[in-house]
Coordinates of C-alpha atoms in Angstrom, one line a residue:
M62 CA 5.8 27.3 -27.7
D63 CA 6.6 30.7 -26.4
A64 CA 10.1 31.8 -25.4
D65 CA 9.5 31.4 -21.7
K66 CA 8.2 27.9 -22.0
A67 CA 11.1 27.0 -24.3
E68 CA 13.6 28.3 -21.7
Q69 CA 11.9 26.3 -18.9
A70 CA 12.1 23.1 -21.1
S71 CA 15.8 23.8 -21.8
R72 CA 16.6 24.2 -18.1
W73 CA 14.7 21.1 -17.3
T74 CA 16.9 18.9 -19.5
L75 CA 19.9 20.0 -17.5
E76 CA 18.5 18.8 -14.1
P77 CA 20.3 16.0 -12.4
A78 CA 18.7 12.6 -12.1
G79 CA 15.8 12.6 -9.7
P80 CA 12.1 11.6 -9.5
R81 CA 11.1 14.3 -12.1
R82 CA 13.6 13.1 -14.7
R83 CA 12.8 9.4 -13.9
L84 CA 9.1 10.2 -14.5
V85 CA 9.8 11.0 -18.1
N86 CA 12.6 8.6 -18.6
E87 CA 11.1 5.4 -17.2
F88 CA 7.5 5.6 -18.4
Q89 CA 7.8 6.3 -22.1
R90 CA 6.5 2.8 -22.7
D91 CA 4.7 0.0 -20.8
F92 CA 2.6 2.6 -18.9
P93 CA 0.5 1.0 -16.1
L94 CA -3.0 -0.1 -17.1
S95 CA -4.1 -0.3 -13.5
P96 CA -7.0 1.7 -12.2
R97 CA -4.7 4.3 -10.6
P98 CA -1.6 4.3 -12.9
F99 CA -0.2 7.6 -11.5
G100 CA -0.4 6.2 -8.0
D101 CA 1.6 3.1 -9.1
I102 CA 4.2 5.4 -10.7
A103 CA 4.3 7.4 -7.5
E104 CA 5.1 4.3 -5.5
R105 CA 8.0 3.5 -7.8
L106 CA 9.3 7.1 -7.6
E107 CA 8.6 7.3 -3.8
W108 CA 6.5 10.4 -4.5
G109 CA 2.8 11.2 -3.9
E110 CA 0.2 10.6 -6.6
A111 CA -0.7 14.3 -6.6
M112 CA 2.9 15.2 -7.2
V113 CA 3.2 12.9 -10.2
L114 CA 0.0 14.4 -11.7
N115 CA 1.2 18.0 -11.0
E116 CA 4.6 17.3 -12.6
L117 CA 3.1 15.8 -15.7
K118 CA 0.8 18.8 -16.1
D119 CA 3.8 21.1 -15.7
L120 CA 5.9 19.1 -18.2
T121 CA 3.0 19.2 -20.7
E122 CA 2.6 22.9 -20.2
T123 CA 6.3 23.6 -20.8
G124 CA 6.3 21.3 -23.9
V125 CA 8.7 18.6 -22.6
V126 CA 5.8 16.1 -22.7
S127 CA 3.4 16.1 -25.6
R128 CA 0.9 13.8 -23.9
V129 CA 0.5 10.6 -21.9
G130 CA -1.1 8.1 -24.2
P131 CA -0.8 5.9 -27.3
V132 CA 1.3 6.0 -30.4
I133 CA -0.8 4.3 -33.0
R134 CA 1.0 2.1 -35.5
P135 CA 0.9 3.7 -38.9
N136 CA -1.7 2.3 -41.3
T137 CA -3.6 0.2 -38.8
V138 CA -6.6 2.4 -38.2
G139 CA -6.2 4.9 -41.0
A140 CA -3.8 5.9 -43.7
S141 CA -0.6 8.0 -43.4
A142 CA 2.2 9.1 -45.6
L143 CA 5.3 11.3 -45.6
A144 CA 5.1 14.1 -48.1
A145 CA 7.5 16.7 -49.5
M146 CA 7.4 19.9 -51.5
A147 CA 10.1 22.0 -53.3
V148 CA 9.0 25.5 -52.3
P149 CA 10.7 28.7 -53.5
P150 CA 12.5 30.1 -50.4
S151 CA 10.5 33.4 -50.6
R152 CA 7.3 31.4 -50.3
L153 CA 8.4 28.9 -47.7
A154 CA 6.8 30.4 -44.6
N155 CA 3.5 31.1 -46.3
V156 CA 3.3 27.6 -47.8
A157 CA 4.3 26.0 -44.5
G158 CA 1.5 27.9 -42.9
L159 CA -1.0 26.5 -45.4
V160 CA 0.3 23.0 -44.8
S161 CA 0.3 23.3 -41.0
R162 CA -3.3 24.5 -41.0
R163 CA -4.5 21.2 -42.5
P164 CA -5.9 19.1 -39.6
E165 CA -4.5 15.9 -41.3
V166 CA -0.9 17.2 -40.9
N167 CA 0.8 16.3 -37.7
H168 CA 4.5 17.0 -38.4
N169 CA 5.8 19.8 -40.7
Y170 CA 9.5 20.6 -41.0
E171 CA 11.9 22.6 -43.2
R172 CA 14.9 20.5 -44.3
E173 CA 18.1 21.3 -46.1
H174 CA 17.3 20.1 -49.6
R175 CA 15.7 21.2 -52.9
F176 CA 12.7 19.4 -51.4
N177 CA 12.7 21.7 -48.4
L178 CA 9.2 21.2 -46.8
W179 CA 8.5 17.8 -45.3
F180 CA 5.3 16.8 -43.6
V181 CA 3.3 13.8 -42.4
V182 CA -0.4 13.4 -43.4
A183 CA -2.7 11.1 -41.4
A184 CA -6.3 10.5 -42.4
S185 CA -9.2 8.0 -42.0
D186 CA -8.4 6.2 -45.3
A187 CA -6.4 6.5 -48.5
A188 CA -9.1 8.5 -50.2
A189 CA -9.2 11.1 -47.4
L190 CA -5.4 11.3 -47.4
D191 CA -5.4 11.9 -51.2
R192 CA -8.0 14.7 -50.8
A193 CA -5.9 16.4 -48.1
V194 CA -2.8 16.3 -50.4
R195 CA -4.8 17.6 -53.4
R196 CA -6.1 20.5 -51.2
V197 CA -2.5 21.4 -50.3
E198 CA -1.6 21.4 -54.0
D199 CA -4.6 23.5 -54.9
D200 CA -4.0 26.0 -52.1
S201 CA -0.2 26.4 -52.8
G202 CA -0.1 25.9 -56.6
L203 CA 2.8 23.5 -56.0
P204 CA 3.1 19.7 -56.5
V205 CA 3.4 17.4 -53.5
M206 CA 5.5 14.2 -53.6
V207 CA 3.8 11.5 -51.5
L208 CA 5.9 8.7 -50.0
P209 CA 3.8 6.1 -48.2
M210 CA 5.6 3.6 -45.9
L211 CA 6.2 0.2 -47.6
D212 CA 8.1 -1.5 -44.7
D213 CA 8.6 -0.6 -41.1
Y214 CA 12.0 -1.7 -39.8
Y215 CA 12.0 0.4 -36.6
I216 CA 9.8 3.2 -35.3
D217 CA 10.2 4.4 -31.7
L218 CA 10.8 8.0 -30.9
G219 CA 11.3 7.3 -27.2
F220 CA 14.5 9.0 -25.8
D221 CA 16.6 7.8 -22.9
L222 CA 17.7 11.1 -21.4
D223 CA 20.6 9.4 -19.7
G224 CA 22.0 8.0 -22.9
G225 CA 21.0 4.4 -22.4
D226 CA 20.4 1.9 -25.2
K227 CA 17.2 2.1 -27.1
P228 CA 14.7 -0.8 -27.0
R229 CA 15.7 -3.5 -29.3
P230 CA 13.6 -3.7 -32.5
A231 CA 10.9 -6.4 -32.5
A232 CA 9.1 -7.8 -35.5
C233 CA 5.9 -5.9 -36.2
P234 CA 3.1 -8.3 -35.4
G235 CA 0.8 -6.6 -37.8
S236 CA -2.8 -6.1 -36.9
T237 CA -4.9 -9.3 -36.6
L238 CA -7.6 -7.5 -34.6
E239 CA -10.8 -6.6 -36.3
I240 CA -11.2 -3.0 -35.1
D241 CA -14.9 -2.5 -34.1
D242 CA -16.8 0.7 -33.5
A243 CA -16.0 0.5 -29.7
D244 CA -12.3 0.3 -30.4
R245 CA -12.5 3.3 -32.8
M246 CA -14.4 5.3 -30.2
L247 CA -11.8 4.4 -27.5
L248 CA -8.9 5.3 -29.8
R249 CA -10.6 8.6 -30.6
A250 CA -11.0 9.3 -26.9
V251 CA -7.3 8.7 -26.0
Q252 CA -5.3 9.7 -29.2
D253 CA -4.7 13.2 -27.8
G254 CA -3.7 11.7 -24.4
L255 CA -5.2 10.4 -21.2
P256 CA -6.7 13.0 -18.8
L257 CA -4.3 13.7 -16.0
V258 CA -6.5 12.6 -13.2
A259 CA -6.2 9.9 -10.6
R260 CA -8.4 7.4 -12.4
P261 CA -7.9 8.2 -16.1
Y262 CA -9.4 5.0 -17.5
A263 CA -12.6 5.6 -15.6
A264 CA -12.7 9.2 -16.9
V265 CA -12.3 7.9 -20.4
G266 CA -15.0 5.4 -19.8
S267 CA -17.4 8.2 -18.8
T268 CA -17.1 9.7 -22.3
T269 CA -17.3 6.5 -24.2
G270 CA -20.0 4.6 -22.3
M271 CA -17.5 1.9 -21.2
T272 CA -16.6 0.6 -17.8
E273 CA -13.2 1.3 -16.4
D274 CA -12.3 -2.4 -16.8
E275 CA -13.5 -2.4 -20.4
V276 CA -11.3 0.6 -21.2
R277 CA -8.3 -1.1 -19.7
G278 CA -9.0 -4.4 -21.3
R279 CA -9.5 -3.0 -24.8
L280 CA -6.3 -0.9 -24.5
R281 CA -4.4 -4.0 -23.5
T282 CA -5.7 -5.9 -26.5
L283 CA -4.9 -3.0 -28.9
I284 CA -1.4 -2.9 -27.5
D285 CA -0.9 -6.7 -27.6
D286 CA -2.2 -6.8 -31.2
G287 CA 0.2 -4.0 -32.4
V288 CA -2.4 -1.4 -33.2
I289 CA -1.0 0.7 -30.3
K290 CA 2.8 0.3 -30.7
R291 CA 3.7 2.3 -27.6
F292 CA 1.7 3.6 -24.7
G293 CA 3.2 6.0 -22.2
V294 CA 4.8 9.4 -21.7
I295 CA 5.4 10.9 -25.2
V296 CA 8.2 13.4 -25.1
R297 CA 9.2 16.1 -27.6
H298 CA 12.8 15.5 -28.6
H299 CA 13.8 19.1 -29.2
E300 CA 12.7 20.2 -25.7
C301 CA 14.6 17.2 -24.2
G302 CA 17.8 18.5 -25.7
Y303 CA 17.9 16.5 -29.0
R304 CA 17.9 19.7 -31.1
H305 CA 19.5 18.3 -34.2
N306 CA 18.1 15.7 -36.5
A307 CA 18.8 14.4 -39.9
M308 CA 16.7 12.3 -42.3
V309 CA 19.2 10.1 -44.1
V310 CA 18.1 8.5 -47.4
W311 CA 19.8 5.9 -49.6
D312 CA 19.3 4.4 -53.0
V313 CA 19.5 0.6 -52.3
P314 CA 18.8 -2.2 -54.8
D315 CA 15.4 -3.6 -54.1
D316 CA 16.7 -7.1 -53.4
A317 CA 19.0 -5.7 -50.7
V318 CA 16.9 -3.0 -49.0
D319 CA 15.3 -5.3 -46.4
A320 CA 18.7 -6.6 -45.1
A321 CA 20.1 -3.1 -45.0
G322 CA 17.0 -1.8 -43.2
R323 CA 17.1 -4.5 -40.5
H324 CA 20.8 -3.8 -40.0
L325 CA 20.1 -0.1 -39.5
A326 CA 17.2 -0.8 -37.2
G327 CA 19.5 -2.6 -34.7
M328 CA 21.7 0.5 -34.2
D329 CA 21.2 2.7 -31.2
A330 CA 21.6 5.9 -33.2
V331 CA 18.7 5.1 -35.5
R332 CA 15.3 6.2 -34.2
L333 CA 13.2 5.6 -37.3
C334 CA 13.9 3.3 -40.2
Y335 CA 11.6 2.3 -43.1
R336 CA 11.3 1.7 -46.8
R337 CA 9.4 4.1 -49.0
P338 CA 8.9 4.2 -52.8
R339 CA 11.2 6.0 -55.2
R340 CA 9.7 8.8 -57.2
M341 CA 11.8 9.0 -60.4
P342 CA 13.4 11.0 -61.7
D343 CA 13.4 13.5 -58.8
W344 CA 13.7 11.1 -55.9
P345 CA 15.8 7.9 -56.3
Y346 CA 15.9 7.0 -52.6
N347 CA 14.0 4.0 -51.1
L348 CA 15.6 3.5 -47.6
F349 CA 15.1 6.2 -44.9
C350 CA 16.3 6.6 -41.3
M351 CA 16.2 9.3 -38.7
I352 CA 19.2 10.2 -36.4
H353 CA 18.8 12.7 -33.5
G354 CA 21.5 14.3 -31.5
R355 CA 22.4 17.1 -29.1
D356 CA 24.8 18.7 -31.7
R357 CA 25.1 18.6 -35.4
G358 CA 28.6 17.3 -35.4
A359 CA 27.6 14.2 -33.4
V360 CA 24.7 13.5 -35.8
T361 CA 27.1 13.8 -38.8
D362 CA 29.5 11.4 -37.2
E363 CA 26.7 8.9 -36.6
V364 CA 25.5 9.1 -40.2
E365 CA 29.0 8.1 -41.3
R366 CA 29.2 5.3 -38.7
V367 CA 25.8 3.7 -39.4
S368 CA 26.4 4.0 -43.2
A369 CA 29.6 2.0 -42.9
A370 CA 28.3 -0.5 -40.4
A371 CA 25.2 -1.3 -42.6
G372 CA 27.3 -1.6 -45.8
L373 CA 25.9 1.5 -47.3
A374 CA 28.9 3.7 -47.5
D375 CA 29.2 3.4 -51.3
R376 CA 25.4 3.7 -52.0
P377 CA 24.0 7.0 -53.3
R378 CA 22.9 9.0 -50.2
D379 CA 21.5 12.3 -49.1
V380 CA 21.4 13.8 -45.6
L381 CA 18.5 16.3 -44.9
F382 CA 19.0 18.2 -41.7
S383 CA 16.0 19.8 -40.1
V384 CA 16.1 23.6 -40.1
R385 CA 12.7 24.7 -38.7
R386 CA 9.8 23.0 -37.0
F387 CA 6.5 24.4 -38.1
K388 CA 4.3 21.8 -36.5
Q389 CA 4.7 18.8 -34.2
R390 CA 2.0 16.8 -32.6
G391 CA 0.8 13.2 -32.4
A392 CA -0.9 11.7 -35.4
R393 CA -4.6 12.4 -35.2
Y394 CA -7.0 10.2 -37.1
D395 CA -10.5 11.0 -38.0
L396 CA -12.2 8.1 -36.2
G397 CA -15.7 9.5 -36.0
P398 CA -17.5 12.3 -34.3
A399 CA -15.5 14.2 -31.6
L400 CA -16.1 13.1 -28.0
P401 CA -16.2 15.4 -25.0
R402 CA -12.8 15.6 -23.3
A403 CA -12.6 13.5 -20.2
A404 CA -11.9 15.9 -17.4
G405 CA -13.5 14.6 -14.2
D406 CA -11.5 12.8 -11.5
A407 CA -13.1 9.5 -10.5
A408 CA -11.2 9.2 -7.3

């Protein structure tokens, strides 16, 4: 994002409550699956449908909104993993560039630690993920530590801009749905976001060969089954004022990690919480959580509070604050040949 757009996003986060702020705040999940979802939103906001669409286009352009669409639950339609590298500081920018250029990488951050480059890899399957990691190692000449998710205690990067409570964690239903070719084609069409037109599901149908009702019905099934874990306005936390984040990691006995993870997951400060494998001797930690805040001191205070509340104050711990964001976008899975972007307005 260029400096002008970043400044626009920063100013936006200071606006008082109003329809524009409500548009982002109230529709980060449970987005309407009706034929004219933006019209339904407009009725709730007492706006016009065209105004809702124009505001979302503007918020996307300025970077506050990443997209309007699905968050696909990890490891339901492909394979994903967190990865880390210990990069000599003099090479960090160059190696980060190599990593960010990989199409399988969706998040790439510098963090305060010996392992200073952290990124997320998403691919069609475990073999494709492994190939992507090996390519990073070959290109950089450095080893990559791969940390797949073992248990998901809470994953939801929605942000209430007015400081309300986060949604309560629910048990992951797991995917009982057999994903067929039509589902994969639909996910491929919407993973970068719905087209911002009056009838987006009809527009998606025009690129997939489905009817509007079939698009809506399949999306509903994918949401209910847990393949899509959240569907709505996807915001970028940094542009919304949450400019400081820390990845907190603990070494917890294996027979106690689930209880600790569930405890952390219930706390409002915790946005992500999951178990990943240790990689001895360099990485002894198996419990991870993410805490975001508007200033570093507040995040540090929350780290101490949640550690004590979850009974982890005496466990070995590390706190890795983010330093630089090299890349951030939604996970993009290779679900088959690219489809034309739905752009027409089926009014």
